[in-house]
CSV table of C-alpha atoms in Angstrom, one decimal:
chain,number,residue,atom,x,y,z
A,1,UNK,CA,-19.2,-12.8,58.6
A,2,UNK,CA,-22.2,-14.9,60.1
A,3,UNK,CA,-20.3,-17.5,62.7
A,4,UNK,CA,-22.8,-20.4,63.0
A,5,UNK,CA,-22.1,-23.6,65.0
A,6,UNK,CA,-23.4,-27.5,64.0
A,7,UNK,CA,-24.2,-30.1,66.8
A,8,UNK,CA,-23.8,-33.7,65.8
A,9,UNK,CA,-23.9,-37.3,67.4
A,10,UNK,CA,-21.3,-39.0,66.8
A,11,UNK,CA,-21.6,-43.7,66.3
A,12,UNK,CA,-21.9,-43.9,70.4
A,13,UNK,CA,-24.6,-41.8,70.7
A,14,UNK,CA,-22.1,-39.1,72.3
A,15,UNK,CA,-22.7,-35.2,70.8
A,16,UNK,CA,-20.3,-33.3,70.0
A,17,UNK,CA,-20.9,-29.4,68.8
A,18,UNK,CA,-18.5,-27.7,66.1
A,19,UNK,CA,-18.2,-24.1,65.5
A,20,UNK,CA,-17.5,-22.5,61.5
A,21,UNK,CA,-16.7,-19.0,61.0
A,22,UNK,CA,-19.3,-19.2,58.1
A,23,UNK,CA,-22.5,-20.2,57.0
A,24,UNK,CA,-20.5,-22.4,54.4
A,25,UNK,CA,-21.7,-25.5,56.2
A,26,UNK,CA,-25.1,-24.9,55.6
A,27,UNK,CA,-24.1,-26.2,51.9
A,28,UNK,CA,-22.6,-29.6,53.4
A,29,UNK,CA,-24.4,-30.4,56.4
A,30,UNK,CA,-28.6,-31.0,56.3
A,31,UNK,CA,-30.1,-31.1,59.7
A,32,UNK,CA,-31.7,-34.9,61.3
A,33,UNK,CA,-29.8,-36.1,58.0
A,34,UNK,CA,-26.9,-39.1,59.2
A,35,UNK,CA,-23.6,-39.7,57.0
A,36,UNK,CA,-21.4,-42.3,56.8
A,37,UNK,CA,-18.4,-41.5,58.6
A,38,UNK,CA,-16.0,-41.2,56.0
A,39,UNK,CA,-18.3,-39.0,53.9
A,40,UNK,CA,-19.0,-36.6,57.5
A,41,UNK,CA,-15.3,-36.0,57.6
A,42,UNK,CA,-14.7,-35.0,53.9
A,43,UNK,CA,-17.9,-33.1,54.3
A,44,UNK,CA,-16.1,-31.3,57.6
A,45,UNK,CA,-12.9,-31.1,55.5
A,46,UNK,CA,-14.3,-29.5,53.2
A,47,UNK,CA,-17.2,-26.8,55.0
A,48,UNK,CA,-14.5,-26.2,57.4
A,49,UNK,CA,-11.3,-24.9,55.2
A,50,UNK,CA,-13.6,-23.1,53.0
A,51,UNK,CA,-15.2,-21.6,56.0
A,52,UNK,CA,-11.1,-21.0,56.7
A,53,UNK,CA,-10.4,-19.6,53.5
A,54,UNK,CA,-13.4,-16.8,53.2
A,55,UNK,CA,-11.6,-15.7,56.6
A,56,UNK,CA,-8.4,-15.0,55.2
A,57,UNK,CA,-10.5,-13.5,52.1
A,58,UNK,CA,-11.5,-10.8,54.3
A,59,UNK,CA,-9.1,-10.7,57.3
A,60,UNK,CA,-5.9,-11.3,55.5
A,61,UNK,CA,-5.2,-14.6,57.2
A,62,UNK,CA,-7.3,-18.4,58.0
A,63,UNK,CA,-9.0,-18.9,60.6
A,64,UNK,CA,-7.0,-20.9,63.0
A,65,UNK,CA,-10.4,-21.6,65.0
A,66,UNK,CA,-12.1,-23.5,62.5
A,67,UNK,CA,-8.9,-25.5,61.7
A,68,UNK,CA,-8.9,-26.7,65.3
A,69,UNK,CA,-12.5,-27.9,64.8
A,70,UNK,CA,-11.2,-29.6,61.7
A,71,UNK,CA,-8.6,-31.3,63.8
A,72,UNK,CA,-11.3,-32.4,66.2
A,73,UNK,CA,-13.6,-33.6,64.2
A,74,UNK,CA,-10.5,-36.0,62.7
A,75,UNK,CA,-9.4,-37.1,66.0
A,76,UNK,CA,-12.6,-38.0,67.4
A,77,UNK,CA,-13.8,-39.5,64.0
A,78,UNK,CA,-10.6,-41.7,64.1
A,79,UNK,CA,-11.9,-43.6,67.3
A,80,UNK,CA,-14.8,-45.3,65.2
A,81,UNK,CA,-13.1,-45.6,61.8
A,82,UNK,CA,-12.7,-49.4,62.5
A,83,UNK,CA,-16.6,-49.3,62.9
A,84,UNK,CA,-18.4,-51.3,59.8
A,85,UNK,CA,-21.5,-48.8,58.9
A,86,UNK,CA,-20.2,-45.7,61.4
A,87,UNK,CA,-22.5,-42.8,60.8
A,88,UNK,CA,-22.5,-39.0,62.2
A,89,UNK,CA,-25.9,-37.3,62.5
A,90,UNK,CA,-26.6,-33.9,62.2
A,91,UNK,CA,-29.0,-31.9,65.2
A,92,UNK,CA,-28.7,-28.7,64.3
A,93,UNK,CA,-26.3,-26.3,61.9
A,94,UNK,CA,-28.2,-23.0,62.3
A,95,UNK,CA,-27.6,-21.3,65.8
């Protein structure tokens, strides 16, 4: 199963990079494209506990990794939540 890895930068202008234990997030994330940050998270929620599940497809259990990205991204999303027009932009999803 192809790991892949997505740098971001976050409303500050501070990057952050994410790692996925699947290519799933090619489907959610399109590179030099920016999200709103509500729709970034879903869009994390969603690559990352599919990503999750096709681990425990194969291995028998999830991937514990890419839930702690999950709960990274939510944390450090939470600090700009407050921000009118907060949006997350994608560098790169393909190393």
């Amino acid at each position: 199963m192809p790991a892949v890895t997505f740098d971001i930068v976050w409303p500050d202008g501070s990057q952050d990079q994410f790692y996925s234990p699947s290519t799933v997030v090619h489907d959610y994330f399109q590179v030099g494209q920016g999200y709103a940050l509500a729709d970034f998270v879903h869009r994390s929620q969603t690559a990352l506990t599919l990503a999750s599940k096709r681990v425990e497809q194969r291995y028998g259990r999830p991937c514990s990794l890419a839930l702690r990205q999950l709960q990274r991204v939510e944390q450090k999303a939470s600090i700009f939540m407050d921000q009118p027009n907060a949006q997350v932009t994608i560098l790169a999803n393909d190393h």
